[in-house]
Amino acid sequence: QVLLVESGGGLVQAGGSLRLSCAASRSIFSFNAMGWYRQASGKQRELVAGINSGGITNYAESVKGRFTISRDNAKNTVYLQMNSLKPEDTAVYYCHAKGFPSGLDYKSSDYWGQGTQVTVSS
């Protein structure tokens, strides 16, 4: 059973910072990619930042220059450092892991954490 556990969310003022952590129950190299998604109230879930098994990162345009995704392989943990937070960053943030394609349907498995609330006040 793959388990992803997020932590680090909370309430901060605009301009503040938070660091989210996602601890995985197995090596992050067993995943094709890991990342952070967020879902604001009334909106669809969107990719915020991702990192693949080779360490290549990508970010949503709205967070470039403010957020940084990183990993600690020894701890099987992925982080999201969020700086210069804005009220529009308010959302539930979900850790996500993407497996490698496998099986007869050649589909990748998706694993999700329970989510952690980030609220940015103005």
PDB file of C-alpha atoms in Angstrom:
ATOM      1  CA  GLN A   1       0.000   0.000   0.000  1.00  0.00           C
ATOM      2  CA  VAL A   2       1.379   3.374  -1.053  1.00  0.00           C
ATOM      3  CA  LEU A   3       0.885   6.063   1.522  1.00  0.00           C
ATOM      4  CA  LEU A   4       1.521   9.760   1.057  1.00  0.00           C
ATOM      5  CA  VAL A   5       1.286  11.977   4.102  1.00  0.00           C
ATOM      6  CA  GLU A   6       1.294  15.746   3.785  1.00  0.00           C
ATOM      7  CA  SER A   7       2.088  18.210   6.510  1.00  0.00           C
ATOM      8  CA  GLY A   8       2.985  21.857   6.902  1.00  0.00           C
ATOM      9  CA  GLY A   9      -0.192  23.605   5.907  1.00  0.00           C
ATOM     10  CA  GLY A  10      -1.700  26.387   7.911  1.00  0.00           C
ATOM     11  CA  LEU A  11      -2.782  29.987   8.020  1.00  0.00           C
ATOM     12  CA  VAL A  12      -0.353  32.698   6.984  1.00  0.00           C
ATOM     13  CA  GLN A  13      -0.525  36.334   6.033  1.00  0.00           C
ATOM     14  CA  ALA A  14       0.064  37.492   2.499  1.00  0.00           C
ATOM     15  CA  GLY A  15       3.775  37.662   1.809  1.00  0.00           C
ATOM     16  CA  GLY A  16       4.534  34.899   4.255  1.00  0.00           C
ATOM     17  CA  SER A  17       6.003  31.475   3.688  1.00  0.00           C
ATOM     18  CA  LEU A  18       5.156  27.851   4.310  1.00  0.00           C
ATOM     19  CA  ARG A  19       6.930  24.606   3.594  1.00  0.00           C
ATOM     20  CA  LEU A  20       4.828  21.590   2.811  1.00  0.00           C
ATOM     21  CA  SER A  21       6.175  18.092   3.258  1.00  0.00           C
ATOM     22  CA  CYS A  22       5.051  14.866   1.638  1.00  0.00           C
ATOM     23  CA  ALA A  23       6.406  11.691   3.164  1.00  0.00           C
ATOM     24  CA  ALA A  24       6.074   8.605   0.992  1.00  0.00           C
ATOM     25  CA  SER A  25       5.937   5.046   2.240  1.00  0.00           C
ATOM     26  CA  ARG A  26       8.447   3.872  -0.338  1.00  0.00           C
ATOM     27  CA  SER A  27      11.329   5.235  -2.389  1.00  0.00           C
ATOM     28  CA  ILE A  28      10.410   8.232  -4.483  1.00  0.00           C
ATOM     29  CA  PHE A  29      12.437   6.664  -7.294  1.00  0.00           C
ATOM     30  CA  SER A  30       9.727   4.040  -7.614  1.00  0.00           C
ATOM     31  CA  PHE A  31       7.530   6.792  -9.043  1.00  0.00           C
ATOM     32  CA  ASN A  32       7.724   8.323 -12.474  1.00  0.00           C
ATOM     33  CA  ALA A  33       7.075  11.696 -10.919  1.00  0.00           C
ATOM     34  CA  MET A  34       5.858  13.355  -7.785  1.00  0.00           C
ATOM     35  CA  GLY A  35       4.231  16.673  -7.352  1.00  0.00           C
ATOM     36  CA  TRP A  36       1.894  19.013  -5.633  1.00  0.00           C
ATOM     37  CA  TYR A  37      -1.596  19.846  -6.760  1.00  0.00           C
ATOM     38  CA  ARG A  38      -4.023  22.272  -5.253  1.00  0.00           C
ATOM     39  CA  GLN A  39      -7.742  22.731  -5.361  1.00  0.00           C
ATOM     40  CA  ALA A  40      -9.350  25.984  -4.376  1.00  0.00           C
ATOM     41  CA  SER A  41     -12.986  26.156  -3.427  1.00  0.00           C
ATOM     42  CA  GLY A  42     -15.157  25.927  -6.508  1.00  0.00           C
ATOM     43  CA  LYS A  43     -12.235  25.290  -8.829  1.00  0.00           C
ATOM     44  CA  GLN A  44     -10.660  22.279 -10.479  1.00  0.00           C
ATOM     45  CA  ARG A  45      -7.567  20.656  -9.113  1.00  0.00           C
ATOM     46  CA  GLU A  46      -4.433  21.970 -10.776  1.00  0.00           C
ATOM     47  CA  LEU A  47      -0.793  21.033 -10.873  1.00  0.00           C
ATOM     48  CA  VAL A  48       1.351  23.418  -8.864  1.00  0.00           C
ATOM     49  CA  ALA A  49       4.784  21.831  -9.123  1.00  0.00           C
ATOM     50  CA  GLY A  50       6.241  18.521 -10.174  1.00  0.00           C
ATOM     51  CA  ILE A  51       9.533  16.702 -10.119  1.00  0.00           C
ATOM     52  CA  ASN A  52      10.334  13.573 -12.082  1.00  0.00           C
ATOM     53  CA  SER A  53      12.656  10.720 -11.219  1.00  0.00           C
ATOM     54  CA  GLY A  54      15.510  12.532 -12.947  1.00  0.00           C
ATOM     55  CA  GLY A  55      15.062  15.648 -10.856  1.00  0.00           C
ATOM     56  CA  ILE A  56      13.502  17.763 -13.583  1.00  0.00           C
ATOM     57  CA  THR A  57      10.990  20.234 -12.199  1.00  0.00           C
ATOM     58  CA  ASN A  58       8.071  22.107 -13.616  1.00  0.00           C
ATOM     59  CA  TYR A  59       5.786  24.739 -12.172  1.00  0.00           C
ATOM     60  CA  ALA A  60       2.501  26.384 -12.836  1.00  0.00           C
ATOM     61  CA  GLU A  61       3.009  29.842 -14.266  1.00  0.00           C
ATOM     62  CA  SER A  62       1.230  31.374 -11.311  1.00  0.00           C
ATOM     63  CA  VAL A  63       3.827  30.120  -8.833  1.00  0.00           C
ATOM     64  CA  LYS A  64       7.072  30.394 -10.783  1.00  0.00           C
ATOM     65  CA  GLY A  65       9.661  32.322  -8.850  1.00  0.00           C
ATOM     66  CA  ARG A  66       7.760  31.883  -5.604  1.00  0.00           C
ATOM     67  CA  PHE A  67       7.468  28.140  -5.055  1.00  0.00           C
ATOM     68  CA  THR A  68      10.211  25.538  -5.118  1.00  0.00           C
ATOM     69  CA  ILE A  69       9.784  21.781  -5.178  1.00  0.00           C
ATOM     70  CA  SER A  70      12.592  19.658  -3.817  1.00  0.00           C
ATOM     71  CA  ARG A  71      13.219  16.182  -2.490  1.00  0.00           C
ATOM     72  CA  ASP A  72      15.141  14.368   0.183  1.00  0.00           C
ATOM     73  CA  ASN A  73      15.733  10.894  -1.158  1.00  0.00           C
ATOM     74  CA  ALA A  74      16.955   9.485   2.147  1.00  0.00           C
ATOM     75  CA  LYS A  75      13.728  10.544   3.825  1.00  0.00           C
ATOM     76  CA  ASN A  76      11.461   9.589   0.915  1.00  0.00           C
ATOM     77  CA  THR A  77      10.093  13.092   1.187  1.00  0.00           C
ATOM     78  CA  VAL A  78       9.142  15.794  -1.278  1.00  0.00           C
ATOM     79  CA  TYR A  79       8.848  19.400  -0.207  1.00  0.00           C
ATOM     80  CA  LEU A  80       7.133  22.469  -1.515  1.00  0.00           C
ATOM     81  CA  GLN A  81       8.642  25.709  -0.299  1.00  0.00           C
ATOM     82  CA  MET A  82       6.111  28.473  -0.777  1.00  0.00           C
ATOM     83  CA  ASN A  83       7.276  32.057  -0.507  1.00  0.00           C
ATOM     84  CA  SER A  84       5.563  35.369  -1.133  1.00  0.00           C
ATOM     85  CA  LEU A  85       2.212  33.753  -0.609  1.00  0.00           C
ATOM     86  CA  LYS A  86      -0.864  35.419  -2.005  1.00  0.00           C
ATOM     87  CA  PRO A  87      -4.522  35.060  -1.066  1.00  0.00           C
ATOM     88  CA  GLU A  88      -5.111  33.324  -4.394  1.00  0.00           C
ATOM     89  CA  ASP A  89      -2.786  30.554  -3.227  1.00  0.00           C
ATOM     90  CA  THR A  90      -5.432  29.534  -0.719  1.00  0.00           C
ATOM     91  CA  ALA A  91      -6.396  25.936  -1.435  1.00  0.00           C
ATOM     92  CA  VAL A  92      -6.126  22.380  -0.273  1.00  0.00           C
ATOM     93  CA  TYR A  93      -2.742  21.123  -1.391  1.00  0.00           C
ATOM     94  CA  TYR A  94      -2.366  17.474  -2.322  1.00  0.00           C
ATOM     95  CA  CYS A  95       0.747  15.416  -2.702  1.00  0.00           C
ATOM     96  CA  HIS A  96       0.679  13.201  -5.773  1.00  0.00           C
ATOM     97  CA  ALA A  97       2.794  10.341  -7.012  1.00  0.00           C
ATOM     98  CA  LYS A  98       2.661   8.921 -10.527  1.00  0.00           C
ATOM     99  CA  GLY A  99       3.739   5.371 -11.126  1.00  0.00           C
ATOM    100  CA  PHE A 100       5.315   3.995 -14.246  1.00  0.00           C
ATOM    101  CA  PRO A 101       2.982   2.641 -16.937  1.00  0.00           C
ATOM    102  CA  SER A 102       2.269  -1.018 -16.455  1.00  0.00           C
ATOM    103  CA  GLY A 103      -0.332  -3.696 -16.883  1.00  0.00           C
ATOM    104  CA  LEU A 104      -2.400  -4.708 -19.865  1.00  0.00           C
ATOM    105  CA  ASP A 105      -3.947  -1.270 -20.088  1.00  0.00           C
ATOM    106  CA  TYR A 106      -0.529   0.379 -19.845  1.00  0.00           C
ATOM    107  CA  LYS A 107      -1.824   2.950 -17.429  1.00  0.00           C
ATOM    108  CA  SER A 108       0.082   4.603 -14.638  1.00  0.00           C
ATOM    109  CA  SER A 109      -1.102   4.392 -11.075  1.00  0.00           C
ATOM    110  CA  ASP A 110      -1.919   7.579  -9.249  1.00  0.00           C
ATOM    111  CA  TYR A 111      -1.486   8.006  -5.538  1.00  0.00           C
ATOM    112  CA  TRP A 112      -2.784  10.892  -3.502  1.00  0.00           C
ATOM    113  CA  GLY A 113      -2.274  12.231  -0.046  1.00  0.00           C
ATOM    114  CA  GLN A 114      -5.120  13.366   2.135  1.00  0.00           C
ATOM    115  CA  GLY A 115      -4.479  17.044   1.491  1.00  0.00           C
ATOM    116  CA  THR A 116      -3.388  19.893   3.700  1.00  0.00           C
ATOM    117  CA  GLN A 117      -5.111  23.245   3.919  1.00  0.00           C
ATOM    118  CA  VAL A 118      -3.193  26.390   3.064  1.00  0.00           C
ATOM    119  CA  THR A 119      -4.949  29.643   3.812  1.00  0.00           C
ATOM    120  CA  VAL A 120      -3.407  33.003   2.996  1.00  0.00           C
ATOM    121  CA  SER A 121      -5.016  36.047   4.522  1.00  0.00           C
ATOM    122  CA  SER A 122      -4.801  39.525   3.063  1.00  0.00           C
TER     123      SER A 122
END
